[in-house]
Tab-separated table of C-alpha atoms and ligand atoms in Angstrom:
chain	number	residue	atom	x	y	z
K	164	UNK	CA	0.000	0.000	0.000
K	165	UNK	CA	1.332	3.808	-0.848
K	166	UNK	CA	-0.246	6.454	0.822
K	167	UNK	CA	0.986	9.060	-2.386
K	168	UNK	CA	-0.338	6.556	-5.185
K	169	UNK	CA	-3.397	8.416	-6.990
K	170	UNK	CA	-6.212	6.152	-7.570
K	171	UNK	CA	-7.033	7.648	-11.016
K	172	UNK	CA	-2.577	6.587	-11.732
K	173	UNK	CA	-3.721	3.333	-10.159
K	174	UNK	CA	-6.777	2.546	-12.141
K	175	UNK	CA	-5.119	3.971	-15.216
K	176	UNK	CA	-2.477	1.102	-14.877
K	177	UNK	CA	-5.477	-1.532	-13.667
K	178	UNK	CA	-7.247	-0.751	-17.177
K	179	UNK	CA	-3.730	-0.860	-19.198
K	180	UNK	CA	-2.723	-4.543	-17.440
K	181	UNK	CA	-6.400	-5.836	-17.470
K	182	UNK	CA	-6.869	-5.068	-21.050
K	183	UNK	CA	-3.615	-6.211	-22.718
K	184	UNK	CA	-4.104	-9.975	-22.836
K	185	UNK	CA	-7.399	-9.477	-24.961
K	186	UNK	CA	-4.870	-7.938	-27.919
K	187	UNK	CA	-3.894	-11.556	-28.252
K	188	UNK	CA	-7.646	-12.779	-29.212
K	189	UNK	CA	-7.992	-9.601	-31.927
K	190	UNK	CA	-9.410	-6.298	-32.110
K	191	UNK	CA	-13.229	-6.813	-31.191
K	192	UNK	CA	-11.899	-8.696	-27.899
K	193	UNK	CA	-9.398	-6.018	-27.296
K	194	UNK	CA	-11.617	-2.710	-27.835
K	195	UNK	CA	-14.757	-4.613	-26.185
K	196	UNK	CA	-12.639	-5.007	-22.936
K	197	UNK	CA	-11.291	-1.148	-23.082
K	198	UNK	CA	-14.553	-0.034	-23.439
K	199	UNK	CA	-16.322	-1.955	-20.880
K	200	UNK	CA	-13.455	-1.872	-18.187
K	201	UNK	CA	-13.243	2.191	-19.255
K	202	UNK	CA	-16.502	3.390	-19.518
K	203	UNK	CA	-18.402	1.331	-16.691
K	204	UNK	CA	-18.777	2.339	-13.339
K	205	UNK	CA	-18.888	-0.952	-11.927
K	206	UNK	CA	-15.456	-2.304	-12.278
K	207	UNK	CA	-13.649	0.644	-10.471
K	208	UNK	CA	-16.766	1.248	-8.003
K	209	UNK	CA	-15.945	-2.344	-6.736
K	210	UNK	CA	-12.960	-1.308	-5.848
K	211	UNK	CA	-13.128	1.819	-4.327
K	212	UNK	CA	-15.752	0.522	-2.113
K	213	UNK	CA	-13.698	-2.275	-1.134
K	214	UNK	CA	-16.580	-4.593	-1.944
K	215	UNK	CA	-14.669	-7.569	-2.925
K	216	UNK	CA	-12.595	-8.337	-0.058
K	217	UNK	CA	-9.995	-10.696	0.004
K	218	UNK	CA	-12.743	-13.541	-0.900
K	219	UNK	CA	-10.328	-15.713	-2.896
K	220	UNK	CA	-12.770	-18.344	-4.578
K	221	UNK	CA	-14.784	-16.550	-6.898
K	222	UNK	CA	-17.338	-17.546	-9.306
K	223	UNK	CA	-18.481	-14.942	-12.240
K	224	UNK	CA	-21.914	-16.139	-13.264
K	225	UNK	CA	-22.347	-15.169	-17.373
K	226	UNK	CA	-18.658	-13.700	-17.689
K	227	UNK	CA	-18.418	-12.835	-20.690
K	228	UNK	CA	-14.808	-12.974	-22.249
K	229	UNK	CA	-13.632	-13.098	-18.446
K	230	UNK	CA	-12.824	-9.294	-17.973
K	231	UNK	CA	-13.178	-9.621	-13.962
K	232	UNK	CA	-11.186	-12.698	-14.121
K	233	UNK	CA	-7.720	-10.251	-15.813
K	234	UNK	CA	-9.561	-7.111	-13.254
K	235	UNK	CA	-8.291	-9.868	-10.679
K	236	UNK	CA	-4.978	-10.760	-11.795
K	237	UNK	CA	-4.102	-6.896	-12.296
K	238	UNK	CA	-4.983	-6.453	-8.836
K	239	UNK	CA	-3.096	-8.815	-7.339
K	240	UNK	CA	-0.078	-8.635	-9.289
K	241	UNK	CA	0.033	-4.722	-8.723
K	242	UNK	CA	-0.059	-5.343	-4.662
K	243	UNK	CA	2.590	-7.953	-5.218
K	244	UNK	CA	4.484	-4.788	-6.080
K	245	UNK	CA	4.952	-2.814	-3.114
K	246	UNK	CA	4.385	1.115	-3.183
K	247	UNK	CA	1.963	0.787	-6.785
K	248	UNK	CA	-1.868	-0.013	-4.322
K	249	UNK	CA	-3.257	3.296	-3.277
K	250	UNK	CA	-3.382	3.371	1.109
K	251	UNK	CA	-7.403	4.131	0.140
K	252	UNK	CA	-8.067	0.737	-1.355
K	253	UNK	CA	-8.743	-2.336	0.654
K	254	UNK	CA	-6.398	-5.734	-0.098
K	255	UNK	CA	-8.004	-7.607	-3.010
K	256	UNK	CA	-7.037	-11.538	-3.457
K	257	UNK	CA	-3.203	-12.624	-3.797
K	258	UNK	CA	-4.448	-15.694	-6.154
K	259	UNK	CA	-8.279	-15.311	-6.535
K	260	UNK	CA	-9.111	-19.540	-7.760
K	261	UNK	CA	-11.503	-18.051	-10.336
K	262	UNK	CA	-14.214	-19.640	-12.477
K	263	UNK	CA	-16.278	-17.891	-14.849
K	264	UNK	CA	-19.702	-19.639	-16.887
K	265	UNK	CA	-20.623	-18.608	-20.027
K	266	UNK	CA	-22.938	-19.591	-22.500
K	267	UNK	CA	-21.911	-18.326	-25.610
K	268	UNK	CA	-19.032	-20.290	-26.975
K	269	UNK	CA	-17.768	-17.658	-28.615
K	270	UNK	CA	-17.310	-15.529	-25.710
K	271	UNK	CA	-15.339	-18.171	-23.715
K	272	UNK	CA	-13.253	-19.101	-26.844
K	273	UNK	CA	-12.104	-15.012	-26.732
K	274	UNK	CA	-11.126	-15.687	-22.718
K	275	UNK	CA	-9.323	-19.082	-23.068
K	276	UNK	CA	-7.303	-17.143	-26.022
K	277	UNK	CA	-6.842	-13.824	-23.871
K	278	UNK	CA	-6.036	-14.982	-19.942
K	279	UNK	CA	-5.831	-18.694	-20.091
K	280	UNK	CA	-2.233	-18.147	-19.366
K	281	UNK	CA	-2.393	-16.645	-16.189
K	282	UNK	CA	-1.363	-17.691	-13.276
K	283	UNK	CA	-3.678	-19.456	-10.726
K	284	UNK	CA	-5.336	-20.302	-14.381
K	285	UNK	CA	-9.255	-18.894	-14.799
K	286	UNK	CA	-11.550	-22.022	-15.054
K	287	UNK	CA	-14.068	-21.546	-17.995
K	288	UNK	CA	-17.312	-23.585	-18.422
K	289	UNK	CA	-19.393	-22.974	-20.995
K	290	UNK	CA	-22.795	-24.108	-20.164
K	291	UNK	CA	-26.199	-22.553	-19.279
K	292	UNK	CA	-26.083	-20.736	-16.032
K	293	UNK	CA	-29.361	-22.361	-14.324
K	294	UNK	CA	-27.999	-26.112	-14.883
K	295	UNK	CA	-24.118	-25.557	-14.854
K	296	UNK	CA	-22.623	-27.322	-11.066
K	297	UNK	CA	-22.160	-24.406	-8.664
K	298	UNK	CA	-18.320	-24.870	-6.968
K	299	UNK	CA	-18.246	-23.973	-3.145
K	300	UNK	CA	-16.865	-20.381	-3.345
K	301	UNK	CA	-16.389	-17.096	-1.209
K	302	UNK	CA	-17.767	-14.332	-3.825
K	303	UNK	CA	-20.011	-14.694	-6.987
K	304	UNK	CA	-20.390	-11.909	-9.458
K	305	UNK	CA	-23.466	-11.291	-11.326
K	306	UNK	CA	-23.436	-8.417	-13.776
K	307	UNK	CA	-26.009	-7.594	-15.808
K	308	UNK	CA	-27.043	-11.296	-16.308
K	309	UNK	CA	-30.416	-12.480	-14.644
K	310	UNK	CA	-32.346	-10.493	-17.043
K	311	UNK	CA	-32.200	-12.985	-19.841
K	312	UNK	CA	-33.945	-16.040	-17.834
K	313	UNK	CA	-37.652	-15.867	-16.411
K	314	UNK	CA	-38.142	-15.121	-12.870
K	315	UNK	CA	-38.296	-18.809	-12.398
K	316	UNK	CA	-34.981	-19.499	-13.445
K	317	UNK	CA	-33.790	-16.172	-12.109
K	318	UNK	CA	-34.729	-17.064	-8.842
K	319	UNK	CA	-33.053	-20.964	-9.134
K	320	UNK	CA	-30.066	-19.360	-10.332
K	321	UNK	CA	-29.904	-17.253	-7.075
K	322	UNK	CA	-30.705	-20.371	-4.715
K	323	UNK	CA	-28.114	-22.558	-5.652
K	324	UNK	CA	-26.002	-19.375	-5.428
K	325	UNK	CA	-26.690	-18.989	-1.720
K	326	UNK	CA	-26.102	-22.771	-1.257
K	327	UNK	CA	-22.609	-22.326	-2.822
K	328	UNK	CA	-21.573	-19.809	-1.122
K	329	UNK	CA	-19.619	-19.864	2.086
K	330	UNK	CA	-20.460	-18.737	5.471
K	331	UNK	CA	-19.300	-15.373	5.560
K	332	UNK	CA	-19.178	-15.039	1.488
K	333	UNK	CA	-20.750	-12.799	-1.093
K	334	UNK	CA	-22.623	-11.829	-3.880
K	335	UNK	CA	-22.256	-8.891	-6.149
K	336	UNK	CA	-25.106	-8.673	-8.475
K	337	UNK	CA	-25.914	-5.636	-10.814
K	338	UNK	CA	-29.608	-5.181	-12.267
K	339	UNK	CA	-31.248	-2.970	-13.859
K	340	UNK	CA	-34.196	-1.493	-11.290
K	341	UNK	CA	-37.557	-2.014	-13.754
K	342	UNK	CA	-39.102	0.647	-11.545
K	343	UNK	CA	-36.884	3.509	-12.865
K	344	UNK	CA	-38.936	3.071	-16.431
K	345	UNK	CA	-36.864	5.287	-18.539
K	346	UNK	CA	-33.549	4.148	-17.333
K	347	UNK	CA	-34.318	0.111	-17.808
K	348	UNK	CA	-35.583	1.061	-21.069
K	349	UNK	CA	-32.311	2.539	-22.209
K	350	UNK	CA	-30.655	-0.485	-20.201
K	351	UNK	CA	-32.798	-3.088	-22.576
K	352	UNK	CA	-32.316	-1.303	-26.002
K	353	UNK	CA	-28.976	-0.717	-25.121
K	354	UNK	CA	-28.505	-4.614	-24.006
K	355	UNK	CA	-30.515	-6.079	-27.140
K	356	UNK	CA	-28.097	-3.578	-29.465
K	357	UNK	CA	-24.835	-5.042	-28.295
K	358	UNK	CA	-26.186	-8.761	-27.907
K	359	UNK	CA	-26.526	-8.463	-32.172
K	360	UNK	CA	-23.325	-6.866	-32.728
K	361	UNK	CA	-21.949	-9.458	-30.825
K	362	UNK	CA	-23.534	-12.303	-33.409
K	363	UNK	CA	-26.246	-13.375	-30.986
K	364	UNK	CA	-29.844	-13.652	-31.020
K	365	UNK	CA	-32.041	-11.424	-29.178
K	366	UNK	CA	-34.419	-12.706	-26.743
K	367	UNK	CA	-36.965	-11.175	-24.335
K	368	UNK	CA	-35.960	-10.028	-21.064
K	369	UNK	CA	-37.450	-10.416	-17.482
K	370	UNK	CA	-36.862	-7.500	-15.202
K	371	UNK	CA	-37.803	-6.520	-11.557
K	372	UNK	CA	-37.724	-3.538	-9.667
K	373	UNK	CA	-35.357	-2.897	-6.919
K	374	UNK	CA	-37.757	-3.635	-3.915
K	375	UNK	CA	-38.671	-6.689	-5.243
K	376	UNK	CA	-34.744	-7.931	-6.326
K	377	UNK	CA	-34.366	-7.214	-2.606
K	378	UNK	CA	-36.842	-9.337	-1.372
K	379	UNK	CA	-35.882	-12.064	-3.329
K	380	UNK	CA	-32.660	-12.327	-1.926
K	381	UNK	CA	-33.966	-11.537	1.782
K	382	UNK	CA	-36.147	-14.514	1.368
K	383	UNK	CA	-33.755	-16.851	-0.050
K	384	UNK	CA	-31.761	-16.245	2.918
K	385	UNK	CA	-28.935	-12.924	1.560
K	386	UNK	CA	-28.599	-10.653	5.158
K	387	UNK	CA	-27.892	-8.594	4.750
K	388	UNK	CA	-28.372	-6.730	1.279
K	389	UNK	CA	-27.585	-3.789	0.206
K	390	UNK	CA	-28.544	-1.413	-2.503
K	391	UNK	CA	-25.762	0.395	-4.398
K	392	UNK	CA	-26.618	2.856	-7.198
K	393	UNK	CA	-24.452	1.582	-10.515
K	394	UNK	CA	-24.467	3.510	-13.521
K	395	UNK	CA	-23.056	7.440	-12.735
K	396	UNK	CA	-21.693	8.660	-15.950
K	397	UNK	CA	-24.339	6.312	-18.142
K	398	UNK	CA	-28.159	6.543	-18.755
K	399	UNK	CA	-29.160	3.626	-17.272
K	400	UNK	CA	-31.325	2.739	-14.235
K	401	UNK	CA	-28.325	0.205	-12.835
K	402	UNK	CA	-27.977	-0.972	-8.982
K	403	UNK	CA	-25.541	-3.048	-7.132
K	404	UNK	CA	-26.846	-5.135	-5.083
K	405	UNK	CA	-24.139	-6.810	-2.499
K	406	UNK	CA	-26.094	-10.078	-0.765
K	407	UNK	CA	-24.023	-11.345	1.988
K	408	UNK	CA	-24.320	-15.097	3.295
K	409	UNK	CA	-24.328	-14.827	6.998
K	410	UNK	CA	-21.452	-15.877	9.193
K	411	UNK	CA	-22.132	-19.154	11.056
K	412	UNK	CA	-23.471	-18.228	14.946
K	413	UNK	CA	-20.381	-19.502	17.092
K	414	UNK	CA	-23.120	-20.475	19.779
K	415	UNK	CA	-25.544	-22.542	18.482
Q	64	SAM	C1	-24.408	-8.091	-20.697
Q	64	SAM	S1	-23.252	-9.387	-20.760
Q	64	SAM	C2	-22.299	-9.108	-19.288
Q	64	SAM	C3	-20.951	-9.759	-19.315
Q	64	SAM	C4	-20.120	-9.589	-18.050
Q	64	SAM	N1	-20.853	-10.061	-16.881
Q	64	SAM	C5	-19.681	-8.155	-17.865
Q	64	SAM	O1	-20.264	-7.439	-17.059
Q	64	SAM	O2	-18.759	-7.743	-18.567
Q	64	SAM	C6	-24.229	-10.809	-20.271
Q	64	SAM	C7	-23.524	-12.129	-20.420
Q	64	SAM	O3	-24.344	-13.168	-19.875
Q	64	SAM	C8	-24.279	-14.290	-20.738
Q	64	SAM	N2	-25.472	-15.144	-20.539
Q	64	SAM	C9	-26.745	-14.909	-20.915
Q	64	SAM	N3	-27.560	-15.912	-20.562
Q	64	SAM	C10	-26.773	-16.828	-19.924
Q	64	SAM	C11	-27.026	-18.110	-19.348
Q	64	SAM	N4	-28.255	-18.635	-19.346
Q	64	SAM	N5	-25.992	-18.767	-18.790
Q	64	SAM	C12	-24.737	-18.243	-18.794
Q	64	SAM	N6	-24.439	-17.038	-19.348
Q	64	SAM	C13	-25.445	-16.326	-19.912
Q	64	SAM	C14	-24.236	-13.645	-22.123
Q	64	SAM	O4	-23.802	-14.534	-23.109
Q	64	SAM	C15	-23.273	-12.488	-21.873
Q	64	SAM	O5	-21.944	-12.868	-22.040
């Protein structure tokens, strides 16, 4: 840790040694992770608010090309340097023991090409997210994701989270909040726009409002959970949620 380190010099490097492995897997998988890891809030609000934690098994539910998996690596291999992690940012995981699911082939053909090399290697499965296994694991990350299964499935998906998860663990899981009309509206054209450009087809979408996404994990068994506001700088109607499984009572 530095206390003279400037988070925007730190996150500038973070986005530089995230986003270089994807120039091996071409320019759509290069310029995709630039833009994503540049231009949304999430990546860089997770850290500021120290909402990962050193939870080192981590499972990244509809990941994409893996971005959080290299987000993770950067992190750890810039506090393996000492003086380059700002004093105002808590310790992320040394060697996070990562596994992302995907469905889209495609997608987890870009992340085996980009990071497969590093080191703990990211585990990659690409299957549907409401059958694939569900490893034991201290933090699962959910961005943007639940949207494209029914509230069925959405809710199945978030069970068998809860049962994977580790006393004391975590889930981060942005949605859009259906209640803020105009911004979920952007969120979904937005949403169905990049899911052609990126060769897929576009299905319907299930959303819920905030109060009731809260619910839903209070009654599965999340305590607590907490609301965090997720798209400043973007028009969308985006929240955080961060569901915590509780600790096991030493007494009973
Ligand atoms: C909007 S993208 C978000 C990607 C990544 N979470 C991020 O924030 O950069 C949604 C991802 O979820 C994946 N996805 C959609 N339905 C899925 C399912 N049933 N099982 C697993 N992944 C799914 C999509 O293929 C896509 O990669």
């Amino acid at each position: 840790m530095n206390d003279t380190v400037s988070t925007d010099a730190a996150w500038r490097q973070l986005h530089e040694a995230a986003t270089a492995p994807y120039k091996k897997a071409g320019n759509f998988a290069w310029h995709f992770a630039r833009g994503k890891l540049g231009r949304d809030p999430v990546f860089r609000g997770l850290i500021e608010r120290g909402l990962i934690g050193e939870r080192r098994r981590v499972v990244d539910i509809g990941c994409g090309q893996g971005l959080f998996a290299s987000l993770l690596s950067a992190m750890a291999g810039m506090q393996a340097q000492p003086g380059r992690w700002p004093a105002a940012w808590a310790a992320t995981p040394a060697a996070a023991e990562y596994t992302g699911i995907e469905l889209m082939p495609k997608d987890v053909a870009r992340a085996k090409a980009s990071i497969g090399h590093l080191e703990p290697a990211p585990r990659f499965v690409c299957e549907d997210m409401c059958k694939a296994a569900m490893p034991a694991c201290d933090l699962v990350v959910i961005l943007d994701v639940l949207h494209y299964v029914d509230h069925a499935a959405q809710e199945g998906v978030l069970r068998r989270v809860h049962g994977a998860l580790q006393p004391g663990g975590r889930l981060l899981l942005r949605v859009g909040d259906a209640a803020s009309r105009r911004g979920f509206a952007i969120s979904q054209w937005v949403d169905r726009t990049v899911t052609r450009i990126r060769g897929h087809r576009v299905s319907p979408t299930w959303g819920r409002s905030l109060s009731e996404w809260t619910a839903l994990l209070q009654g599965l068994g999340f305590s607590p959970v907490q609301g965090i506001p997720m798209s400043a700088g973007t028009p969308f109607a985006n929240v955080l949620l961060v569901a915590d499984r509780a600790k096991e009572s030493s007494s009973s």
